[in-house]
Coordinates of C-alpha atoms in Angstrom, one line a residue:
Chain Z
M1 CA 15.2 -17.4 9.4
K2 CA 17.6 -14.6 8.4
I3 CA 14.6 -12.2 8.3
L4 CA 13.8 -13.2 11.9
I5 CA 17.4 -12.7 13.0
G6 CA 17.5 -9.3 11.3
M7 CA 14.3 -8.3 13.1
L8 CA 15.6 -9.5 16.5
L9 CA 18.8 -7.5 16.0
A10 CA 16.9 -4.4 14.9
Y11 CA 14.6 -4.7 18.0
A12 CA 17.6 -5.2 20.3
G13 CA 19.4 -2.2 18.7
M14 CA 16.4 0.0 19.0
T15 CA 16.0 -1.1 22.7
G16 CA 19.7 -0.1 23.3
L17 CA 19.2 3.3 21.8
C18 CA 16.0 3.8 23.7
L19 CA 17.5 2.8 27.0
A20 CA 20.4 5.1 26.4
M21 CA 18.0 8.0 26.9
K22 CA 17.6 8.9 30.6
R23 CA 13.8 9.3 30.4
H24 CA 13.2 5.9 29.0
Y25 CA 15.8 4.2 31.1
R26 CA 14.0 5.4 34.2
Q27 CA 10.7 4.4 32.7
A28 CA 11.9 0.9 32.0
L29 CA 14.2 0.3 35.0
G30 CA 13.2 2.8 37.7
N31 CA 16.6 4.4 38.3
M32 CA 18.9 6.7 36.4
P33 CA 21.7 5.3 34.2
G34 CA 25.3 6.4 34.6
N35 CA 26.9 8.2 31.7
H36 CA 29.2 5.3 31.1
L37 CA 26.3 2.9 30.8
R38 CA 24.5 5.2 28.5
W39 CA 27.4 5.2 26.1
V40 CA 27.6 1.4 26.2
L41 CA 23.9 1.1 25.4
R42 CA 24.2 3.6 22.6
L43 CA 27.2 2.0 21.0
G44 CA 25.7 -1.5 21.5
G45 CA 22.5 -0.3 20.0
W46 CA 24.2 1.0 16.9
L47 CA 26.3 -2.2 16.6
A48 CA 23.2 -4.3 16.7
L49 CA 21.5 -2.2 14.1
A50 CA 24.6 -2.5 11.9
L51 CA 24.6 -6.2 12.3
S52 CA 21.0 -6.3 11.4
L53 CA 21.8 -4.4 8.2
A54 CA 24.5 -7.0 7.4
V55 CA 22.0 -9.8 7.9
C56 CA 19.5 -8.1 5.6
I57 CA 22.0 -7.6 2.9
D58 CA 23.0 -11.3 3.2
Q59 CA 19.3 -12.2 2.8
W60 CA 18.2 -9.9 0.1
G61 CA 21.4 -8.6 -1.6
G62 CA 22.9 -5.1 -1.7
A63 CA 19.9 -3.5 -3.4
V64 CA 16.9 -4.9 -1.7
G65 CA 18.6 -5.5 1.7
P66 CA 18.8 -1.8 2.9
V67 CA 15.2 -1.3 1.9
A68 CA 14.1 -4.2 4.0
W69 CA 16.4 -3.0 6.8
F70 CA 14.6 0.4 7.0
G71 CA 11.3 -1.5 7.1
L72 CA 12.5 -3.7 10.0
L73 CA 13.8 -0.7 11.9
S74 CA 10.4 1.0 11.7
A75 CA 8.6 -2.2 12.8
A76 CA 11.0 -2.7 15.7
A77 CA 10.9 0.9 16.9
L78 CA 7.1 0.9 16.7
M79 CA 6.8 -2.3 18.7
L80 CA 9.1 -0.8 21.3
V81 CA 7.1 2.5 21.5
F82 CA 3.9 0.7 22.2
I83 CA 5.5 -1.8 24.7
L84 CA 7.2 1.0 26.6
P85 CA 4.2 2.7 28.3
Y86 CA 2.1 -0.5 28.7
A87 CA 4.8 -3.0 29.9
P88 CA 7.9 -1.0 30.7
R89 CA 9.5 -3.9 32.6
F90 CA 9.2 -6.1 29.5
V91 CA 11.5 -3.7 27.5
L92 CA 14.8 -4.8 29.0
L93 CA 13.7 -8.5 29.0
S94 CA 12.6 -8.5 25.4
G95 CA 15.5 -6.4 24.2
G96 CA 18.0 -8.6 26.0
A97 CA 16.3 -11.8 24.7
G98 CA 16.3 -10.3 21.2
L99 CA 19.9 -9.5 21.4
A100 CA 20.9 -12.9 22.7
A101 CA 18.8 -14.7 20.1
G102 CA 19.9 -12.4 17.3
L103 CA 23.6 -13.0 18.2
I104 CA 23.2 -16.7 18.5
G105 CA 21.4 -16.7 15.1
T106 CA 24.2 -14.6 13.6
A107 CA 26.8 -17.0 14.9
F108 CA 24.9 -19.9 13.5
L109 CA 24.7 -18.1 10.1
L110 CA 28.5 -17.6 10.2
T111 CA 29.2 -21.2 10.9
V112 CA 26.9 -22.7 8.3
Chain I
M1 CA -1.1 33.3 7.5
K2 CA 1.0 33.5 10.6
N3 CA 3.9 35.5 11.8
T4 CA 6.9 33.2 12.1
F5 CA 8.2 30.5 9.8
S6 CA 7.3 27.6 12.1
Q7 CA 3.8 29.1 12.6
S8 CA 3.3 29.2 8.9
M9 CA 4.5 25.7 8.6
A10 CA 2.1 24.6 11.4
W11 CA -0.8 26.3 9.6
L12 CA 0.0 24.6 6.4
H13 CA 0.5 21.2 8.1
T14 CA -2.8 21.5 9.9
W15 CA -5.1 22.7 7.2
G16 CA -3.5 20.9 4.3
G17 CA -3.4 17.8 6.4
L18 CA -7.1 18.1 7.3
L19 CA -8.5 18.8 3.9
F20 CA -6.3 16.5 1.9
G21 CA -6.2 13.9 4.7
W22 CA -9.8 13.1 4.0
I23 CA -8.8 11.5 0.7
L24 CA -5.2 10.6 1.7
F25 CA -6.4 8.0 4.2
A26 CA -8.3 6.1 1.5
I27 CA -5.3 6.3 -0.8
F28 CA -3.0 4.9 1.8
L29 CA -5.5 2.2 2.8
T30 CA -6.1 1.0 -0.8
G31 CA -2.4 1.4 -1.5
S32 CA -1.6 -1.0 1.3
L33 CA -4.2 -3.5 0.0
S34 CA -2.6 -3.1 -3.4
V35 CA 0.6 -4.8 -2.1
F36 CA -1.4 -8.0 -2.0
D37 CA -3.4 -7.3 -5.2
R38 CA -2.6 -10.7 -6.7
E39 CA -3.6 -12.6 -3.6
I40 CA -6.8 -10.6 -3.3
T41 CA -7.5 -11.3 -7.0
H42 CA -7.0 -15.0 -6.3
W43 CA -9.3 -14.8 -3.2
M44 CA -12.0 -13.1 -5.3
Q45 CA -11.8 -15.9 -7.9
P46 CA -11.8 -19.0 -5.8
E47 CA -12.9 -21.1 -8.8
I48 CA -9.5 -20.8 -10.3
S49 CA -6.7 -23.0 -8.9
H50 CA -3.0 -23.3 -9.5
T51 CA -2.8 -25.9 -12.3
V52 CA -1.2 -25.4 -15.7
A53 CA 2.1 -24.2 -16.8
V54 CA 2.6 -20.6 -18.1
T55 CA 3.2 -21.7 -21.7
E56 CA -0.2 -23.4 -21.9
A57 CA -1.9 -20.5 -20.1
V58 CA -0.5 -18.1 -22.6
N59 CA -1.7 -20.3 -25.5
H60 CA -5.2 -20.5 -24.1
A61 CA -5.2 -16.7 -23.6
A62 CA -4.1 -16.2 -27.2
D63 CA -6.9 -18.5 -28.4
Y64 CA -9.4 -16.4 -26.4
L65 CA -8.1 -13.1 -27.9
Q66 CA -8.0 -14.6 -31.4
T67 CA -11.7 -15.5 -31.1
N68 CA -12.9 -12.4 -29.3
A69 CA -10.6 -9.6 -30.4
P70 CA -9.0 -10.5 -33.7
D71 CA -9.1 -7.0 -35.1
S72 CA -7.7 -5.2 -32.0
P73 CA -4.5 -3.3 -32.6
S74 CA -3.0 -4.4 -29.2
W75 CA -3.3 -7.4 -26.9
M76 CA -1.8 -8.0 -23.5
I77 CA -1.7 -11.2 -21.5
V78 CA -0.8 -11.3 -17.8
P79 CA -0.1 -15.0 -17.2
P80 CA -0.5 -16.8 -13.8
T81 CA 2.3 -16.5 -11.3
D82 CA 2.9 -18.2 -7.9
R83 CA 0.9 -15.5 -6.4
N84 CA -2.2 -15.6 -8.6
P85 CA -3.4 -18.5 -10.7
G86 CA -5.7 -16.6 -13.0
T87 CA -4.8 -15.3 -16.5
T88 CA -5.9 -11.7 -17.3
V89 CA -6.2 -10.6 -20.9
F90 CA -6.5 -7.0 -22.1
W91 CA -7.2 -5.8 -25.6
Q92 CA -7.5 -2.4 -27.1
E93 CA -10.9 -1.2 -28.5
G94 CA -10.8 2.3 -29.9
S95 CA -8.8 4.2 -27.3
E96 CA -10.0 2.0 -24.4
F97 CA -8.7 -1.2 -23.0
E98 CA -11.2 -4.0 -22.4
H99 CA -10.2 -6.9 -20.1
A100 CA -11.3 -10.4 -19.0
V101 CA -10.1 -12.9 -16.5
L102 CA -9.7 -16.4 -17.8
N103 CA -9.7 -19.7 -16.1
T104 CA -6.1 -20.6 -16.7
A105 CA -6.7 -24.3 -17.3
T106 CA -9.5 -23.9 -19.9
G107 CA -9.0 -20.4 -21.4
T108 CA -12.6 -19.5 -20.8
K109 CA -13.9 -16.6 -18.9
T110 CA -14.3 -17.3 -15.2
P111 CA -17.9 -17.2 -13.9
R112 CA -17.0 -14.7 -11.2
Q113 CA -16.0 -11.7 -13.3
T114 CA -14.3 -9.1 -11.0
E115 CA -11.8 -6.4 -11.0
G116 CA -10.1 -8.3 -8.2
G117 CA -7.3 -6.8 -6.2
H118 CA -6.6 -4.5 -9.2
F119 CA -9.6 -2.4 -8.0
F120 CA -7.5 -1.2 -5.1
V121 CA -4.6 -0.4 -7.3
H122 CA -6.9 1.5 -9.7
F123 CA -8.5 3.5 -6.9
H124 CA -5.1 4.1 -5.3
F125 CA -3.5 5.8 -8.4
E126 CA -6.5 7.5 -10.1
L127 CA -9.6 7.0 -7.9
L128 CA -11.1 5.0 -10.8
S129 CA -11.6 8.2 -12.8
G130 CA -8.9 8.4 -15.4
V131 CA -6.7 11.4 -15.9
I132 CA -8.7 13.7 -13.6
G133 CA -8.3 11.2 -10.8
R134 CA -4.6 10.9 -11.5
W135 CA -4.3 14.7 -11.1
I136 CA -6.3 14.6 -7.8
V137 CA -4.1 11.9 -6.5
G138 CA -1.0 13.9 -7.6
A139 CA -2.2 17.0 -5.8
V140 CA -3.0 14.9 -2.7
G141 CA 0.3 13.2 -2.9
M142 CA 2.1 16.5 -3.2
M143 CA 0.2 17.6 0.0
M144 CA 1.4 14.4 1.7
L145 CA 5.0 15.3 0.8
I146 CA 4.4 18.9 2.1
G147 CA 2.8 17.4 5.2
L148 CA 5.8 15.3 5.9
L149 CA 8.3 18.1 5.4
T150 CA 6.3 20.7 7.4
G151 CA 5.7 18.0 10.0
I152 CA 9.5 17.6 10.4
V153 CA 9.9 21.4 10.7
I154 CA 7.3 21.9 13.4
H155 CA 8.3 18.8 15.4
K156 CA 10.9 20.4 17.6
R157 CA 11.9 17.3 19.5
I158 CA 12.2 14.6 16.9
F159 CA 15.1 12.8 18.5
K160 CA 14.2 13.6 22.1
D161 CA 10.7 12.3 21.6
F162 CA 11.8 9.5 19.3
F163 CA 10.4 6.7 21.5
T164 CA 7.8 8.7 23.3
F165 CA 4.2 7.6 23.6
R166 CA 2.2 8.7 26.7
P167 CA -1.2 7.1 26.4
G168 CA -2.3 8.2 29.9
S169 CA -1.6 11.9 29.8
G170 CA -4.6 13.6 28.2
A171 CA -6.3 13.2 24.9
Q172 CA -4.4 15.8 23.0
R173 CA -1.0 14.8 24.3
S174 CA -1.7 11.1 23.6
W175 CA -2.9 11.7 20.1
L176 CA 0.0 14.0 19.3
D177 CA 2.4 11.4 20.6
A178 CA 0.8 8.7 18.6
H179 CA 0.7 10.9 15.5
N180 CA 4.4 11.7 16.0
A181 CA 5.6 8.2 16.7
L182 CA 3.7 6.7 13.8
G183 CA 5.0 9.4 11.5
V184 CA 8.6 9.7 12.7
L185 CA 9.3 6.0 13.0
T186 CA 8.1 5.2 9.5
L187 CA 9.5 8.4 8.0
P188 CA 11.9 6.6 5.7
F189 CA 9.0 4.6 4.2
L190 CA 6.6 7.5 4.1
L191 CA 9.1 9.8 2.4
V192 CA 10.1 7.2 -0.2
I193 CA 6.6 6.0 -0.9
T194 CA 5.2 9.6 -1.3
F195 CA 8.1 10.8 -3.4
S196 CA 8.3 7.7 -5.6
G197 CA 4.5 7.8 -6.0
L198 CA 4.8 11.3 -7.4
A199 CA 7.8 10.3 -9.6
I200 CA 5.8 7.6 -11.4
F201 CA 3.7 10.3 -13.1
A202 CA 6.3 13.1 -13.0
Y203 CA 6.2 13.5 -16.7
M204 CA 2.5 14.3 -16.3
Y205 CA 2.6 16.5 -13.2
F206 CA 5.6 18.4 -14.5
P207 CA 5.2 18.6 -18.2
G208 CA 7.4 21.7 -18.6
P209 CA 10.8 20.2 -19.2
I210 CA 9.4 17.7 -21.8
Q211 CA 7.5 20.5 -23.6
L212 CA 10.6 22.6 -23.6
L213 CA 13.1 20.0 -24.8
Y214 CA 10.8 17.9 -27.1
G215 CA 7.9 20.2 -28.0
G216 CA 4.2 20.1 -27.0
N217 CA 2.7 17.8 -29.7
T218 CA 1.7 14.2 -29.2
E219 CA 4.5 13.0 -31.6
D220 CA 7.0 15.0 -29.6
R221 CA 5.9 13.3 -26.4
E222 CA 6.2 10.0 -28.1
E223 CA 9.7 10.8 -29.0
F224 CA 10.4 11.5 -25.4
F225 CA 8.9 8.2 -24.3
H226 CA 10.9 6.4 -27.0
E227 CA 14.1 7.9 -25.7
V228 CA 13.2 7.0 -22.1
R229 CA 12.4 3.4 -23.1
P230 CA 14.1 2.7 -26.4
H231 CA 12.5 -0.1 -28.3
V232 CA 12.2 -1.4 -31.8
H233 CA 9.1 -0.1 -33.6
L234 CA 7.5 -1.9 -36.6
D235 CA 4.6 -0.3 -38.4
P236 CA 1.8 -2.7 -39.5
V237 CA 2.1 -3.4 -43.3
G238 CA -1.6 -4.5 -43.7
E239 CA -0.7 -8.0 -44.9
W240 CA -2.2 -10.9 -42.9
A241 CA 0.2 -13.4 -41.5
K242 CA -0.2 -16.1 -38.9
L243 CA 1.2 -15.5 -35.4
L244 CA 3.4 -18.1 -34.0
P245 CA 2.0 -19.8 -30.8
L246 CA 2.5 -17.2 -28.1
G247 CA 3.4 -19.8 -25.4
G248 CA 6.6 -20.4 -27.2
F249 CA 7.6 -16.8 -26.9
A250 CA 6.9 -16.9 -23.2
E251 CA 9.1 -19.9 -22.8
R252 CA 12.0 -18.4 -24.9
A253 CA 11.8 -15.2 -22.9
R254 CA 12.0 -17.1 -19.6
T255 CA 15.2 -18.6 -20.7
A256 CA 16.5 -15.2 -21.6
F257 CA 15.4 -13.9 -18.1
G258 CA 17.5 -16.6 -16.5
G259 CA 14.4 -18.3 -15.1
D260 CA 12.6 -15.3 -13.7
P261 CA 8.9 -15.5 -14.3
V262 CA 7.0 -13.8 -17.1
W263 CA 5.1 -10.7 -16.0
Y264 CA 3.4 -9.7 -19.1
L265 CA 3.2 -10.5 -22.8
T266 CA 2.0 -7.9 -25.3
V267 CA 1.3 -8.2 -29.0
D268 CA 1.2 -5.2 -31.3
H269 CA -1.0 -5.4 -34.4
P270 CA -1.6 -9.2 -34.1
G271 CA -2.4 -10.8 -37.4
D272 CA -0.2 -8.4 -39.3
R273 CA 3.1 -9.6 -41.0
N274 CA 4.9 -7.1 -38.7
A275 CA 3.3 -8.2 -35.5
V276 CA 5.6 -7.6 -32.5
V277 CA 5.5 -9.7 -29.4
T278 CA 7.1 -8.2 -26.2
V279 CA 7.6 -10.3 -23.1
G280 CA 8.6 -8.6 -19.8
A281 CA 10.1 -10.2 -16.7
L282 CA 9.1 -10.1 -13.1
N283 CA 12.4 -9.6 -11.2
E284 CA 12.1 -10.3 -7.5
N285 CA 15.7 -9.7 -6.6
Q286 CA 16.2 -6.2 -7.7
V287 CA 14.6 -2.9 -6.8
T288 CA 14.4 -1.5 -10.3
L289 CA 11.1 -2.2 -11.8
S290 CA 11.4 -4.7 -14.6
N291 CA 13.8 -3.4 -17.2
Q292 CA 14.2 -6.8 -18.7
Q293 CA 12.1 -7.5 -21.7
V294 CA 12.5 -9.3 -25.0
M295 CA 10.9 -8.2 -28.3
F296 CA 10.2 -10.7 -31.0
N297 CA 8.8 -10.6 -34.5
G298 CA 5.6 -12.4 -33.9
V299 CA 5.5 -14.1 -37.4
T300 CA 9.1 -15.1 -37.9
G301 CA 10.1 -15.5 -34.2
E302 CA 13.2 -13.5 -34.8
V303 CA 14.5 -11.6 -31.7
L304 CA 14.2 -7.9 -32.3
Q305 CA 15.6 -6.6 -29.1
N306 CA 16.7 -8.0 -25.8
G307 CA 16.7 -5.7 -22.7
I308 CA 16.0 -2.0 -22.5
P309 CA 19.0 0.3 -22.6
L310 CA 18.0 2.8 -20.0
Q311 CA 19.5 6.3 -19.8
P312 CA 20.7 7.2 -16.2
A313 CA 17.7 9.5 -15.5
A314 CA 15.3 6.9 -16.8
H315 CA 17.0 4.3 -14.7
I316 CA 16.6 6.4 -11.6
Q317 CA 12.9 6.8 -12.4
R318 CA 12.6 3.0 -12.7
V319 CA 14.3 2.5 -9.4
L320 CA 11.8 4.9 -7.7
T321 CA 8.9 3.2 -9.5
G322 CA 10.3 -0.1 -8.3
L323 CA 10.5 1.1 -4.7
H324 CA 6.8 2.1 -5.0
F325 CA 5.5 -1.1 -6.7
A326 CA 7.4 -3.3 -4.3
Q327 CA 7.5 -6.4 -6.6
F328 CA 10.8 -7.5 -5.0
G329 CA 12.0 -9.2 -1.9
G330 CA 9.3 -11.9 -1.5
Y331 CA 6.6 -12.1 1.2
A332 CA 8.5 -10.7 4.1
M333 CA 9.0 -7.5 2.1
H334 CA 5.4 -7.4 1.0
W335 CA 4.3 -7.6 4.6
L336 CA 6.6 -4.8 5.6
Y337 CA 5.1 -2.6 2.9
F338 CA 1.6 -3.6 3.8
L339 CA 2.1 -2.8 7.5
S340 CA 4.1 0.3 6.8
G341 CA 1.3 1.5 4.5
L342 CA -1.3 0.8 7.2
I343 CA 0.8 2.7 9.7
G344 CA 0.9 5.6 7.3
A345 CA -2.9 5.4 7.1
L346 CA -3.1 5.4 10.9
M347 CA -0.7 8.3 11.1
I348 CA -3.1 10.3 8.8
A349 CA -6.1 9.2 10.8
S350 CA -4.5 10.2 14.1
G351 CA -3.7 13.6 12.5
L352 CA -7.3 14.0 11.5
V353 CA -8.5 13.1 15.0
L354 CA -5.9 15.4 16.5
F355 CA -7.3 18.4 14.6
V356 CA -10.6 17.9 16.3
V357 CA -9.3 17.0 19.8
K358 CA -7.1 20.0 20.0
R359 CA -9.8 22.4 19.1
R360 CA -12.5 20.7 21.2
R361 CA -10.4 21.3 24.3
R362 CA -9.9 25.0 23.9
Q363 CA -12.5 25.9 21.4
A364 CA -13.1 29.2 23.1
A365 CA -9.5 30.3 23.0
E366 CA -8.8 29.0 19.5
E367 CA -10.5 31.2 17.1
D368 CA -9.4 29.7 13.8
V369 CA -12.5 27.5 13.4
S370 CA -16.2 27.8 14.2
A371 CA -18.1 25.3 16.2
G372 CA -20.1 24.3 13.2
F373 CA -17.0 23.6 11.1
L374 CA -15.5 21.6 13.9
K375 CA -18.6 19.4 14.0
F376 CA -18.4 19.1 10.2
A377 CA -14.8 18.1 10.3
E378 CA -15.4 15.5 12.9
K379 CA -18.1 13.9 10.8
M380 CA -16.0 14.0 7.7
N381 CA -13.3 12.3 9.7
V382 CA -15.6 9.4 10.5
A383 CA -16.6 9.0 6.8
A384 CA -13.0 9.4 5.6
V385 CA -11.5 6.9 7.9
A386 CA -14.2 4.4 9.0
G387 CA -16.1 4.9 5.8
S388 CA -13.3 3.9 3.4
V389 CA -12.6 0.8 5.5
L390 CA -16.3 -0.1 5.3
G391 CA -16.2 0.5 1.5
C392 CA -13.3 -1.9 1.0
L393 CA -15.0 -4.5 3.1
A394 CA -18.3 -4.0 1.2
Y395 CA -16.3 -4.6 -2.0
L396 CA -15.0 -8.0 -0.7
W397 CA -18.4 -8.9 0.6
S398 CA -20.1 -8.1 -2.7
N399 CA -17.7 -10.5 -4.4
R400 CA -19.4 -13.3 -2.6
L401 CA -22.9 -12.0 -2.6
V402 CA -23.5 -10.6 -6.2
P403 CA -24.9 -13.5 -8.2
L404 CA -22.6 -14.9 -10.8
D405 CA -25.0 -14.5 -13.7
W406 CA -25.7 -10.8 -13.3
P407 CA -24.6 -8.7 -16.3
D408 CA -21.6 -6.5 -15.4
R409 CA -21.2 -8.1 -12.0
A410 CA -17.7 -6.6 -11.7
G411 CA -19.4 -3.2 -11.9
W412 CA -21.8 -4.2 -9.1
E413 CA -18.8 -4.9 -6.9
T414 CA -17.3 -1.5 -7.6
S415 CA -20.7 0.1 -6.9
A416 CA -20.9 -1.7 -3.6
F417 CA -17.7 0.1 -2.5
F418 CA -18.9 3.5 -3.4
A419 CA -22.5 2.9 -2.2
V420 CA -21.3 1.9 1.3
W421 CA -18.9 4.7 1.5
L422 CA -21.7 7.2 0.6
L423 CA -23.9 5.5 3.2
S424 CA -21.1 5.9 5.7
L425 CA -21.0 9.7 4.9
V426 CA -24.8 10.0 5.4
H427 CA -24.6 8.0 8.6
A428 CA -21.8 10.1 9.9
M429 CA -23.6 13.4 9.2
W430 CA -26.7 12.0 10.9
R431 CA -25.2 10.6 14.1
P432 CA -23.4 12.4 17.0
S433 CA -19.8 12.1 16.1
L434 CA -18.6 9.7 18.8
R435 CA -21.5 7.4 18.1
G436 CA -20.7 7.7 14.5
W437 CA -17.2 6.5 15.2
I438 CA -18.3 3.7 17.4
E439 CA -21.1 2.4 15.1
Q440 CA -19.0 2.5 12.0
I441 CA -15.9 1.0 13.5
M442 CA -18.0 -1.7 15.0
A443 CA -19.7 -2.4 11.7
A444 CA -16.3 -2.6 10.0
G445 CA -15.1 -4.9 12.7
L446 CA -18.0 -7.2 12.4
L447 CA -17.9 -7.3 8.6
S448 CA -14.2 -8.0 8.7
L449 CA -14.5 -10.6 11.4
T450 CA -17.2 -12.5 9.6
L451 CA -15.7 -12.3 6.2
P452 CA -14.2 -15.9 6.5
L453 CA -17.6 -17.1 7.6
L454 CA -19.2 -15.6 4.5
N455 CA -16.5 -17.3 2.5
L456 CA -17.2 -20.6 4.2
L457 CA -20.9 -20.3 3.3
T458 CA -20.4 -19.3 -0.3
T459 CA -17.2 -21.0 -1.6
D460 CA -15.1 -24.1 -1.2
M461 CA -11.9 -22.2 -0.6
H462 CA -12.5 -21.4 3.0
L463 CA -10.3 -21.7 6.1
L464 CA -11.4 -25.3 6.8
S465 CA -10.0 -26.3 3.4
T466 CA -7.2 -23.8 2.8
I467 CA -5.4 -24.3 6.2
P468 CA -5.3 -28.1 5.9
A469 CA -4.1 -27.8 2.3
G470 CA -1.4 -25.3 3.4
D471 CA -2.7 -22.7 1.0
W472 CA -1.5 -19.7 3.1
Q473 CA -2.1 -17.2 0.3
L474 CA -5.8 -17.7 0.5
A475 CA -5.9 -18.5 4.3
G476 CA -3.7 -15.4 4.9
I477 CA -6.5 -13.1 3.6
D478 CA -9.2 -14.7 5.8
L479 CA -6.9 -14.7 8.8
T480 CA -5.8 -11.1 8.3
A481 CA -9.5 -10.2 8.0
V482 CA -10.1 -11.9 11.4
F483 CA -7.2 -10.1 13.0
I484 CA -8.3 -6.7 11.6
G485 CA -11.9 -7.4 12.5
A486 CA -11.1 -8.4 16.0
S487 CA -8.9 -5.3 16.5
L488 CA -11.6 -3.0 15.1
T489 CA -14.3 -4.6 17.2
Y490 CA -12.2 -4.3 20.3
L491 CA -11.5 -0.6 19.5
S492 CA -15.3 0.1 19.1
L493 CA -16.0 -1.6 22.4
R494 CA -13.3 0.4 24.1
L495 CA -14.8 3.6 22.6
A496 CA -18.3 2.6 23.7
G497 CA -17.0 2.3 27.2
R498 CA -16.0 6.0 27.1
L499 CA -19.5 6.9 26.1
P500 CA -20.9 9.1 28.9
A501 CA -24.0 7.5 30.4
P502 CA -26.6 10.3 29.7
V503 CA -26.4 11.0 26.0
E504 CA -27.0 14.8 26.6
A505 CA -23.7 15.0 28.3
V506 CA -21.8 14.3 25.1
A507 CA -22.2 17.7 23.7
A508 CA -21.3 19.5 26.9
E509 CA -18.4 17.3 28.0
G510 CA -16.9 16.6 24.6
P511 CA -16.6 13.0 23.7
W512 CA -12.9 13.1 23.1
E513 CA -11.8 12.1 26.5
F514 CA -11.5 8.5 25.6
A515 CA -7.8 8.5 25.1
D516 CA -7.3 9.2 28.8
Q517 CA -6.7 6.0 30.7

């Protein structure tokens, strides 16, 4: 469960960082992002990645958690890289859904 | 060599990568399989099921060793865990270690003697050939590290191209993108796994400091190892005395480990009044590779030492070793290691292909390689990549096909691996390269896809029984084989689609256009 949440957040974070790049934003959405939006995406991306790290540490502890986090980052980024050219429209959708599900999951973890 | 720094680095990356890549791919492939060595061992011994407690298993193993190796100076028992129900015993004979796999419930040898998943581990770290193999793997690993570092240097747009993959923009561009993406995105894993792999045998690869500080003799080296891993040492006194039941030691050690499972149990000079029993723990919630072990006097049962007081440098080495062996973190972590390792293998394979693609396109302009060598390199690529996959599959197939009563049947399984790999090399040299790729990838795909079918025909532990029983460890292997087999078959069909209709056109056109959409 926590592993899935960590993965979703890692994917959402990577999507944010990816869309913050002009080339990929245009690839996925067709138009160019404003500078303001790019900063929002970049910051949001890093925050999601940080949250993912926190979830990993919660799951595995301070020693193993970061190791797992790097693994999830690689897996998330690779998925994104291969989705991007084949299904560019799906990037925003999946990244957004990942973020939503990841945040709901995190909120759930905090309340339990 | 070349004029500028980055040209030199590119040269080193290209040529080092090509020549060492031919072995590196297999090392990464078998290393990835090693992550699931215990599950594979279980799969290869379907006759053994999860039944008895560890204490009983250890007692059975002790009986076996007492009967079959009473005079050996050293025993080792690896009891069953949640991941593998078999018990493995090792005993020293001369300077070699013999081993046998026991049916945990009965303590007798299993009918299906096999190296199991350990075969992949053994190939991974020394190519099954002892010290020489270890040196070869060390050299290859060092080249991998150099390849990663030179790769970073010559990749001028790491961050700009971080998420870039353009499958439709020409073979060379696409392969370079794929090579970069696979390498850059798993770089943390690749750097750590390569560096930690070298660190495991650092004392061997870089003997200078030890020779300087401790001296060059065998006893001097032993002093070094003793300081690295301080432990009580009792010399045999030559008086016979009865060992206490070993199962009891396993149980007492488990209590000392706070419930963590027993990884191994060793006995030094069993039967002597000074017999020493050492029990090591398998810690899943720390990165450091087991530094928890308890040593007992095997005759009196007295605790000689609890834990290993590691020096800081030794502790760092154990952390690196732990990062490499990946015993921690449970199945999610094992899958991440497995997938990352396969991605590393794909990264190497894409680099090998890139070497050929790049030169095929502008062979006239590029003068660093002759047409004959390029052809040779292409064929070597087929054997190195597709061939090693075929070898691993042949190993698993032979486990089901070699009759149980053949003498040295474990040896036959190992031979199957090398025989098929050799066959792949011969086939690759014989066929035009694109056809070599297609045929070997398709063969691998079909062998992998039908592995569960073979399993169904030859054993009781097939998908129709493992899935209903919820035995995902065994079912996982069959299902992974289906997935990999389907992917490889699909790939081979895609490649076959790129085959130009008249065969003669292959040579003129260059078959490497298939990455273009």
